[in-house]
PDB file of C-alpha atoms in Angstrom:
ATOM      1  CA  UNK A   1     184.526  82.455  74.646  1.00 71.00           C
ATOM      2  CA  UNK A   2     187.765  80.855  75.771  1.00 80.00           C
ATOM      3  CA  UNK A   3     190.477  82.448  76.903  1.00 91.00           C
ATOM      4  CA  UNK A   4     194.114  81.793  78.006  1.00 95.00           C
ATOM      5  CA  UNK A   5     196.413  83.884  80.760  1.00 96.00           C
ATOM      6  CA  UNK A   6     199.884  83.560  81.290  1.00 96.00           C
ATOM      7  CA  UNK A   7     200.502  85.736  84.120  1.00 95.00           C
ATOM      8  CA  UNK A   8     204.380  85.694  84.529  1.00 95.00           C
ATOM      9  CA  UNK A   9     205.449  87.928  81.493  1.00 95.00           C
ATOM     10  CA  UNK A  10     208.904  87.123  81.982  1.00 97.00           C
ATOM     11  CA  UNK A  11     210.886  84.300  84.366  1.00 97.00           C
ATOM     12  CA  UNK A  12     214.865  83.327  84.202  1.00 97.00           C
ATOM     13  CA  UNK A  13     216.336  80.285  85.984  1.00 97.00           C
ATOM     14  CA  UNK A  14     219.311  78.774  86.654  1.00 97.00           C
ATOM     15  CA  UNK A  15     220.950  76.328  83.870  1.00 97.00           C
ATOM     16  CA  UNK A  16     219.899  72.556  84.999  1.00 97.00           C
ATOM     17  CA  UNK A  17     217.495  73.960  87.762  1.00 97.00           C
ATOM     18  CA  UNK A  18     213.902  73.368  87.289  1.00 98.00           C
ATOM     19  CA  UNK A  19     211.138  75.856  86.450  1.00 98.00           C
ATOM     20  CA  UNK A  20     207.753  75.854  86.155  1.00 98.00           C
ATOM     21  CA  UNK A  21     205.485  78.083  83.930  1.00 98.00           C
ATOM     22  CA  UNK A  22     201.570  79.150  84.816  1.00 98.00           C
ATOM     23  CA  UNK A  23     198.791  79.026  82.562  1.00 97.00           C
ATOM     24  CA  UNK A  24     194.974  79.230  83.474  1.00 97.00           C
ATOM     25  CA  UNK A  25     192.522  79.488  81.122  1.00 95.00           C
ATOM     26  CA  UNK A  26     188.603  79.896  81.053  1.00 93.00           C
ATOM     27  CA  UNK A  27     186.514  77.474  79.027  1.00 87.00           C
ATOM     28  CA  UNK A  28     182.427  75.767  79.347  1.00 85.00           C
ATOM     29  CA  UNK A  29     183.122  73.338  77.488  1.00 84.00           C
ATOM     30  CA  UNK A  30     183.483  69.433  78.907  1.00 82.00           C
ATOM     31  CA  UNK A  31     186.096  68.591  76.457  1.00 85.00           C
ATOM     32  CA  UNK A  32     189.352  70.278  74.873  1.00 89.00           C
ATOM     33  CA  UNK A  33     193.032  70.805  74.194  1.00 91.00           C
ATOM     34  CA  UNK A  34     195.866  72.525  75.645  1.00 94.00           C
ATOM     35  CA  UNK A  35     199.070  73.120  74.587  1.00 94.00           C
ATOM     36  CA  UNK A  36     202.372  74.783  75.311  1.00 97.00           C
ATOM     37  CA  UNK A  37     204.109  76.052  72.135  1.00 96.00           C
ATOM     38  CA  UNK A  38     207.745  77.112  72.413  1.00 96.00           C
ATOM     39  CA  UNK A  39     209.038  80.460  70.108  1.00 95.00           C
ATOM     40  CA  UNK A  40     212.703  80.650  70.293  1.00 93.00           C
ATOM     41  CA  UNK A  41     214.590  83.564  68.976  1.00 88.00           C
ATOM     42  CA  UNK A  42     214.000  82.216  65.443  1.00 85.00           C
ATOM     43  CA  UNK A  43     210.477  82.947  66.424  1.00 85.00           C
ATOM     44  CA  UNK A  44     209.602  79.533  64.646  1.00 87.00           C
ATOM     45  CA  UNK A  45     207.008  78.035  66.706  1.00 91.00           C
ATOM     46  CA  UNK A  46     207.085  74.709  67.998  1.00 92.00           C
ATOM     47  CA  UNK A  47     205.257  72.378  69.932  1.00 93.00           C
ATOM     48  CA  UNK A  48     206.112  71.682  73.510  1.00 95.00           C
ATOM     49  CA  UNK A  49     203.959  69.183  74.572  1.00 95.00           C
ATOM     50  CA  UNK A  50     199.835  68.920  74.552  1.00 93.00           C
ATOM     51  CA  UNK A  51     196.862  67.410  76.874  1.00 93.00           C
ATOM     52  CA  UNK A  52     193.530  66.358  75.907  1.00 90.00           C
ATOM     53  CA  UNK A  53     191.526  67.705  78.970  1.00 89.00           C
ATOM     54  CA  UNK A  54     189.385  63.944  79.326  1.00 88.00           C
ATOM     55  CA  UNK A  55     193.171  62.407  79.932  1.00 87.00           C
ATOM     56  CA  UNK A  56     193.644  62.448  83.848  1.00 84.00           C
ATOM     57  CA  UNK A  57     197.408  61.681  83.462  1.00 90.00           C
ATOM     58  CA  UNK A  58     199.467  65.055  83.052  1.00 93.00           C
ATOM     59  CA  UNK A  59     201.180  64.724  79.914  1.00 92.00           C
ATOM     60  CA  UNK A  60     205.115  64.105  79.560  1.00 93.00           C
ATOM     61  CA  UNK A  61     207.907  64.938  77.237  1.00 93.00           C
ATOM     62  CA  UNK A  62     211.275  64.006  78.242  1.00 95.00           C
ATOM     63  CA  UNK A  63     212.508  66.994  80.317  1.00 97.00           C
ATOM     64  CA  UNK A  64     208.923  68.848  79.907  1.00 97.00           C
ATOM     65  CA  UNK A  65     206.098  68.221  81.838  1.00 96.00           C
ATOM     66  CA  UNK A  66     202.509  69.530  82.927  1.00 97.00           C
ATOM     67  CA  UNK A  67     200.190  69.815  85.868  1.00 96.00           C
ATOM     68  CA  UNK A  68     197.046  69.831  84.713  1.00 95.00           C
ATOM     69  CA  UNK A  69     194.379  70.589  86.885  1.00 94.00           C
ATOM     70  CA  UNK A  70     190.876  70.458  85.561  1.00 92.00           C
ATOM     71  CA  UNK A  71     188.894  71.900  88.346  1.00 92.00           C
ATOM     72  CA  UNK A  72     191.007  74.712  89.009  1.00 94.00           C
ATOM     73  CA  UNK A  73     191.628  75.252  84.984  1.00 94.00           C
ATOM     74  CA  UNK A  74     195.147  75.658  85.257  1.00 96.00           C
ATOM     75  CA  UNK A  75     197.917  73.733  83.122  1.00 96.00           C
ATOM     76  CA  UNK A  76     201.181  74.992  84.360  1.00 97.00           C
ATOM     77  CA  UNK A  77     204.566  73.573  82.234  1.00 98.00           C
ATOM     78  CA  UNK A  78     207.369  72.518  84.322  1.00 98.00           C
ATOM     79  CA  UNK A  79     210.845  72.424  83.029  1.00 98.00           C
ATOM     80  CA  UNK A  80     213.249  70.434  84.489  1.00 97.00           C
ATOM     81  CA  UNK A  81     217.403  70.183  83.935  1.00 97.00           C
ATOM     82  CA  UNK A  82     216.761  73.762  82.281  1.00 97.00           C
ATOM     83  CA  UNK A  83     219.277  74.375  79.638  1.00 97.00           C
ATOM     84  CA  UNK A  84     220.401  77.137  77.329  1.00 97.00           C
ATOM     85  CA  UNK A  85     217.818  76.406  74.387  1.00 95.00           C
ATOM     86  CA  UNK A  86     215.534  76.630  76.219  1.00 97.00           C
ATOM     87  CA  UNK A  87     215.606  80.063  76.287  1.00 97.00           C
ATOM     88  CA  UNK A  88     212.301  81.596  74.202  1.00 97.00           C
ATOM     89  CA  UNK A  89     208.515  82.314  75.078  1.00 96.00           C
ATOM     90  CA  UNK A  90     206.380  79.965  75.745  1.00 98.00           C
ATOM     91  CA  UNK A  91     202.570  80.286  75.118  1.00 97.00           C
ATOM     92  CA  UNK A  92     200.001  78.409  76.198  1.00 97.00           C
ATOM     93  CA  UNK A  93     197.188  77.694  74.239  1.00 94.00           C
ATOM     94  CA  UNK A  94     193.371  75.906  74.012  1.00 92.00           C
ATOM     95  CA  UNK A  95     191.842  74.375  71.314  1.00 89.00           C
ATOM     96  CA  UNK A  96     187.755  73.891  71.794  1.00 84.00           C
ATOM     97  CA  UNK A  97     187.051  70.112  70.955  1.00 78.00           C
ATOM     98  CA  UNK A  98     185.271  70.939  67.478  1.00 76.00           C
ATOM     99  CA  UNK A  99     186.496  74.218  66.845  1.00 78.00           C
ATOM    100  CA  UNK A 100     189.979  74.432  64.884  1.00 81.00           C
ATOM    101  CA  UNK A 101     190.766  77.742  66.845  1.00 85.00           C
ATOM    102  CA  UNK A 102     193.468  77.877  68.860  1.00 88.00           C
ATOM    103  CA  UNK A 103     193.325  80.224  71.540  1.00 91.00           C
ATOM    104  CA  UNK A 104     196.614  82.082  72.606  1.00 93.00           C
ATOM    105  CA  UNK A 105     198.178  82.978  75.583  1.00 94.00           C
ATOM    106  CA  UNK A 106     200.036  86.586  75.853  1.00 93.00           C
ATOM    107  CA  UNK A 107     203.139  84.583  76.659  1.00 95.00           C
ATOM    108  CA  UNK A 108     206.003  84.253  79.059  1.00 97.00           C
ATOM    109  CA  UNK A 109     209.593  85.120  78.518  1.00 97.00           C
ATOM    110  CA  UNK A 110     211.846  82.817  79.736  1.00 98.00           C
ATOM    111  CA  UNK A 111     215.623  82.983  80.262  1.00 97.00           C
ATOM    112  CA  UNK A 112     218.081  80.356  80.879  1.00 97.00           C
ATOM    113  CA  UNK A 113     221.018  81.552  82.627  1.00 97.00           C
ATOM    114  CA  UNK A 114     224.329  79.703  82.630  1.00 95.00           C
TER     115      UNK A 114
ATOM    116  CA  UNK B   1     208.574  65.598  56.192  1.00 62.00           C
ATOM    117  CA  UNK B   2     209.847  69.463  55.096  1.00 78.00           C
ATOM    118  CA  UNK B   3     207.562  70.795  57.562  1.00 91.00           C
ATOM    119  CA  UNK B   4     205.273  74.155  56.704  1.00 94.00           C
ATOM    120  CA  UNK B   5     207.122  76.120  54.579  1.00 96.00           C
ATOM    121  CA  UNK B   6     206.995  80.114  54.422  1.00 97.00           C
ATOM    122  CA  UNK B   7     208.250  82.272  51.576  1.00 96.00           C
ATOM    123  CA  UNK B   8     209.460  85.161  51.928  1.00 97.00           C
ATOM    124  CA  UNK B   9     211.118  84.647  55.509  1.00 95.00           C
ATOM    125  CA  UNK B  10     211.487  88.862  55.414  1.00 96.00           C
ATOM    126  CA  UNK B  11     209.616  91.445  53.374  1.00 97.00           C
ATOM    127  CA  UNK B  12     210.430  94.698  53.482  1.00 97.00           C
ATOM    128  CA  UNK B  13     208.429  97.310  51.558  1.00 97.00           C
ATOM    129  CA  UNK B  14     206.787 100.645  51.092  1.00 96.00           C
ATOM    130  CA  UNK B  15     203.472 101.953  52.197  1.00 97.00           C
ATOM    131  CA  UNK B  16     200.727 101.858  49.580  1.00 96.00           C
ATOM    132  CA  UNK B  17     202.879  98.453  48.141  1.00 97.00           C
ATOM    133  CA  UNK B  18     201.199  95.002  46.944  1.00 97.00           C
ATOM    134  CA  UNK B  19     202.658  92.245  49.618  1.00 97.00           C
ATOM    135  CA  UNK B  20     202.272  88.675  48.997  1.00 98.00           C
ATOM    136  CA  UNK B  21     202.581  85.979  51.852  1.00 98.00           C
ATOM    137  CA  UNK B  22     203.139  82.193  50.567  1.00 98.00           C
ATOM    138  CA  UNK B  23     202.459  78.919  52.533  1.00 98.00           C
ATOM    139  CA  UNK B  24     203.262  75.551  51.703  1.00 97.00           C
ATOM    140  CA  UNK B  25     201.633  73.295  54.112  1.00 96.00           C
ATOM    141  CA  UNK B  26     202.635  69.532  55.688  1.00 94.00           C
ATOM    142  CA  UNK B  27     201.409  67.276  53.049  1.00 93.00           C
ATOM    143  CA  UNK B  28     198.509  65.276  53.643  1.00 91.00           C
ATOM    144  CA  UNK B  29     197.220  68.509  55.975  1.00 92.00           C
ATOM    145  CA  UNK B  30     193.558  69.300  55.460  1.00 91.00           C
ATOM    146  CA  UNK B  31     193.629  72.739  57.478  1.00 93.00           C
ATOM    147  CA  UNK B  32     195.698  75.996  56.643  1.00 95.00           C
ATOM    148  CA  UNK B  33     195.806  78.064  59.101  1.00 95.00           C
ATOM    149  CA  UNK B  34     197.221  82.421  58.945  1.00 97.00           C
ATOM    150  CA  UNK B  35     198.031  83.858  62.127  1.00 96.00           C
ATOM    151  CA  UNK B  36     199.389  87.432  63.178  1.00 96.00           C
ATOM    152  CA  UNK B  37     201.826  87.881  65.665  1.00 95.00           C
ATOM    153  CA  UNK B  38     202.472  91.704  66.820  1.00 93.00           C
ATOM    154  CA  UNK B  39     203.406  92.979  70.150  1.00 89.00           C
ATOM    155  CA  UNK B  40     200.306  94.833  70.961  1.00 88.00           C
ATOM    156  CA  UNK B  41     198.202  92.170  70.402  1.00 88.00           C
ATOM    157  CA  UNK B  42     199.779  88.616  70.420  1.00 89.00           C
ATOM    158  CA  UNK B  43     199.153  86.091  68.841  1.00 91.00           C
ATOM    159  CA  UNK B  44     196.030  86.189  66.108  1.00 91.00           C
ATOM    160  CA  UNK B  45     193.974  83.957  63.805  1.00 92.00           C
ATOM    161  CA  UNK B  46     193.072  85.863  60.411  1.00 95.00           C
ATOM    162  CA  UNK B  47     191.525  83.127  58.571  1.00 96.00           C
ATOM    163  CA  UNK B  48     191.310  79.190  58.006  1.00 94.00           C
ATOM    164  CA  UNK B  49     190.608  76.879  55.207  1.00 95.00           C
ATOM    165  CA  UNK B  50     189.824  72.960  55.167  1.00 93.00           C
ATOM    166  CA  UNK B  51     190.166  71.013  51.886  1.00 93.00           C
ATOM    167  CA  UNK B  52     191.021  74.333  50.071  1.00 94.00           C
ATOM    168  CA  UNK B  53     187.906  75.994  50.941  1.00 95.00           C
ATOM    169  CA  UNK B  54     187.936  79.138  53.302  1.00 95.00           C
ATOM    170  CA  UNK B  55     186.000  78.349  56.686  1.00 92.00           C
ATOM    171  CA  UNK B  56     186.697  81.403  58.619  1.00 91.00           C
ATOM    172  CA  UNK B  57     188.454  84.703  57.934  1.00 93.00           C
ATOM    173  CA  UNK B  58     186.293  86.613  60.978  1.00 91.00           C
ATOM    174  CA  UNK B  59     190.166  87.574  62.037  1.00 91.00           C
ATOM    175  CA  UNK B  60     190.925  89.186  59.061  1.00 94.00           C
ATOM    176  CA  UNK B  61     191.221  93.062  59.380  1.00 88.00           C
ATOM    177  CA  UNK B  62     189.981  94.704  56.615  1.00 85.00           C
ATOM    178  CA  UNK B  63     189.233  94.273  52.775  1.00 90.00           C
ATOM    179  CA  UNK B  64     192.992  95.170  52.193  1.00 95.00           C
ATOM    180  CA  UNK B  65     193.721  91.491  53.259  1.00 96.00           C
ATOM    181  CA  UNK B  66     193.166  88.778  51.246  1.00 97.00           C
ATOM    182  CA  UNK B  67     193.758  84.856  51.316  1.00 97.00           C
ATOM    183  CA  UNK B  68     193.523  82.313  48.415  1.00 97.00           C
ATOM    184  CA  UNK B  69     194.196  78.260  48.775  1.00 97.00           C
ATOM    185  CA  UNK B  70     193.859  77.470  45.012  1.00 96.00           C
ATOM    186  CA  UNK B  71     195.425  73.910  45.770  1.00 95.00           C
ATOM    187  CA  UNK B  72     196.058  71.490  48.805  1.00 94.00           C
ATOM    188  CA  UNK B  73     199.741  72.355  48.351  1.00 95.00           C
ATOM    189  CA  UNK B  74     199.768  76.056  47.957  1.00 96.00           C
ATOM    190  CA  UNK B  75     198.364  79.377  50.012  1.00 98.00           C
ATOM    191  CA  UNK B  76     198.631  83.383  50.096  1.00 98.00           C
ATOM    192  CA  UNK B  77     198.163  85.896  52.039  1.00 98.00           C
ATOM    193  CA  UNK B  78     197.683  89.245  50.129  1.00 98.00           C
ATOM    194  CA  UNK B  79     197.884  92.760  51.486  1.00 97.00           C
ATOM    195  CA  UNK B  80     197.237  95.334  49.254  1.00 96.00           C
ATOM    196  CA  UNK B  81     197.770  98.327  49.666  1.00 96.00           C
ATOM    197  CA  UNK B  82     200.082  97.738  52.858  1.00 96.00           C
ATOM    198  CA  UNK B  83     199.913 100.357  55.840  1.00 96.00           C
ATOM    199  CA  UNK B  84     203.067 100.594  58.722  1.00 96.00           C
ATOM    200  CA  UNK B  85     200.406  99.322  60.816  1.00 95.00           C
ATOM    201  CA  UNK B  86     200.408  95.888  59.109  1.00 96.00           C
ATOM    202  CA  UNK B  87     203.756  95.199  59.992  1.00 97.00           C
ATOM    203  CA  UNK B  88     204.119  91.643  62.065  1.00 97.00           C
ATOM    204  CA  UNK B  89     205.547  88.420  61.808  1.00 96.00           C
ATOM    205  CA  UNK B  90     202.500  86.130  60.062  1.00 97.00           C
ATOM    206  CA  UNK B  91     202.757  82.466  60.629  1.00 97.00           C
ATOM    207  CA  UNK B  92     201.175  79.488  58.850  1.00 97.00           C
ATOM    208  CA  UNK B  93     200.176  76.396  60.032  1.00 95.00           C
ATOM    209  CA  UNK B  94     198.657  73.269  59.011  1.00 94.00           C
ATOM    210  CA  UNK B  95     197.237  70.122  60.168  1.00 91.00           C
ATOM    211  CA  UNK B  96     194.921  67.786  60.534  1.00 86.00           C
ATOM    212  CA  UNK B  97     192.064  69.233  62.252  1.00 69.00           C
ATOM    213  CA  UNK B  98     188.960  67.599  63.355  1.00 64.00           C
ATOM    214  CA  UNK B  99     189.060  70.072  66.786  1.00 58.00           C
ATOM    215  CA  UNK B 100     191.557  68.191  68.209  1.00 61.00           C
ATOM    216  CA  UNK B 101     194.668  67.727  66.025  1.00 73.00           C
ATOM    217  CA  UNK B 102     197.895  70.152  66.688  1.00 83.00           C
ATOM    218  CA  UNK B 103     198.847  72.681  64.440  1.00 88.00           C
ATOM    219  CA  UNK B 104     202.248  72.525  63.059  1.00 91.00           C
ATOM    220  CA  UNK B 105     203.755  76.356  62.549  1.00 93.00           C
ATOM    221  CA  UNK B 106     205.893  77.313  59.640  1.00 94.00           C
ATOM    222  CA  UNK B 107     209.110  79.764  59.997  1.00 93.00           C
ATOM    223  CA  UNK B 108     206.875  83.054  59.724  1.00 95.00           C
ATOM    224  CA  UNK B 109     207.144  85.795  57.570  1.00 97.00           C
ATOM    225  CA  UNK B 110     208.473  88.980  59.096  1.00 96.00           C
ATOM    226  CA  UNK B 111     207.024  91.882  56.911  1.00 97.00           C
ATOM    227  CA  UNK B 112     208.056  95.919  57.781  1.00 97.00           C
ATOM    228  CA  UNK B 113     205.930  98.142  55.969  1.00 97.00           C
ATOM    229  CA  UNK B 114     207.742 101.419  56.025  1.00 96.00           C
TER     230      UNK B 114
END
């Protein structure tokens, strides 16, 4: 079975100062999906930014990016120019090629400071 | 696009009550997707459906929970009879599926059983 762990339950940083959030996850299977969903105080969720595990190029989204590193099974979400909104959780989460379940992580508070 | 919508965005009720969820999905979304979202436990899939037709509901709890898709454009999510214990934010989702497409989250539903 897959699972996901986010082991920093809660991290705060600095308005524009960059942070980065871990994620390592356990799968057997050769191909898959991550992602890094965003819950605000809203608690809508929203998608962050995603990697397909056969890309070797970490995946980018304007101020969000990943370091995804296949061997070790970690995909870690860095955050640079950190600003107010972006204050939420984040969970990161894998999706088995040819399964639609997405697996959760338990999540990781993060506060932007001003 | 209106994106997934939830209805009611807040239910509060009584123990031993009938509680209906509602889920529009993203049109043109094969795959409806319920999650539960408590503290103890995170983040959980109760059941799926593709093309109206339920795939897997391993994740629902108990008889008392129940989950209809009579159209592409329309799902519930029944509880009845309701327990404090049932009390959560539930999310739906939709998208394309085929193991590898994101899911797109609506609002959520924050229900209090009292």
């Amino acid at each position: 079975a897959q699972t996901v762990t986010q082991s920093q339950p809660e991290m705060s940083v600095q308005e524009a100062e960059t942070v980065t959030l871990s994620c390592t996850y356990d799968t057997s299977e050769s191909n898959y999906y991550l992602f890094w969903y965003k819950q605000p105080p809203s608690r809508q969720m929203i998608l962050v930014i995603r990697q397909e595990a056969y890309k070797q190029q970490n995946a980018t989204e304007n101020r969000f990016s990943v370091n995804f590193q296949k061997a070790a099974k970690s995909f870690s979400l860095k955050i640079s120019d950190s600003q107010l909104g972006d204050t939420a959780m984040y969970f990161c989460a894998s999706l088995r090629s040819g399964s639609e379940k997405l697996v959760f992580g338990k999540g990781t508070k993060l506060t932007v400071n001003p | 696009d209106a994106g997934v919508i939830q209805s009611p965005r807040h239910e509060v009720t009584e123990m031993g009550q009938e509680v209906t969820l509602r889920c529009k999905p993203i049109s043109g979304h094969d795959y409806l997707f319920w999650y539960r979202q408590t503290m103890m436990r995170g983040l959980e899939l109760l059941i799926y459906f593709n093309n109206n037709v339920p795939i897997d509901d391993s994740g629902m709890p108990e008889d008392r929970f129940s989950a209809k898709m009579p159209n592409a454009s329309f799902s519930t999510l029944k509880i009845q009879p309701s327990e404090p214990r049932d009390s959560a934010v539930y999310f739906c989702a939709s998208g394309r599926g085929q193991g590898q497409e994101t899911q797109y989250f609506g609002p959520g539903t924050r229900l209090l059983v009292l």
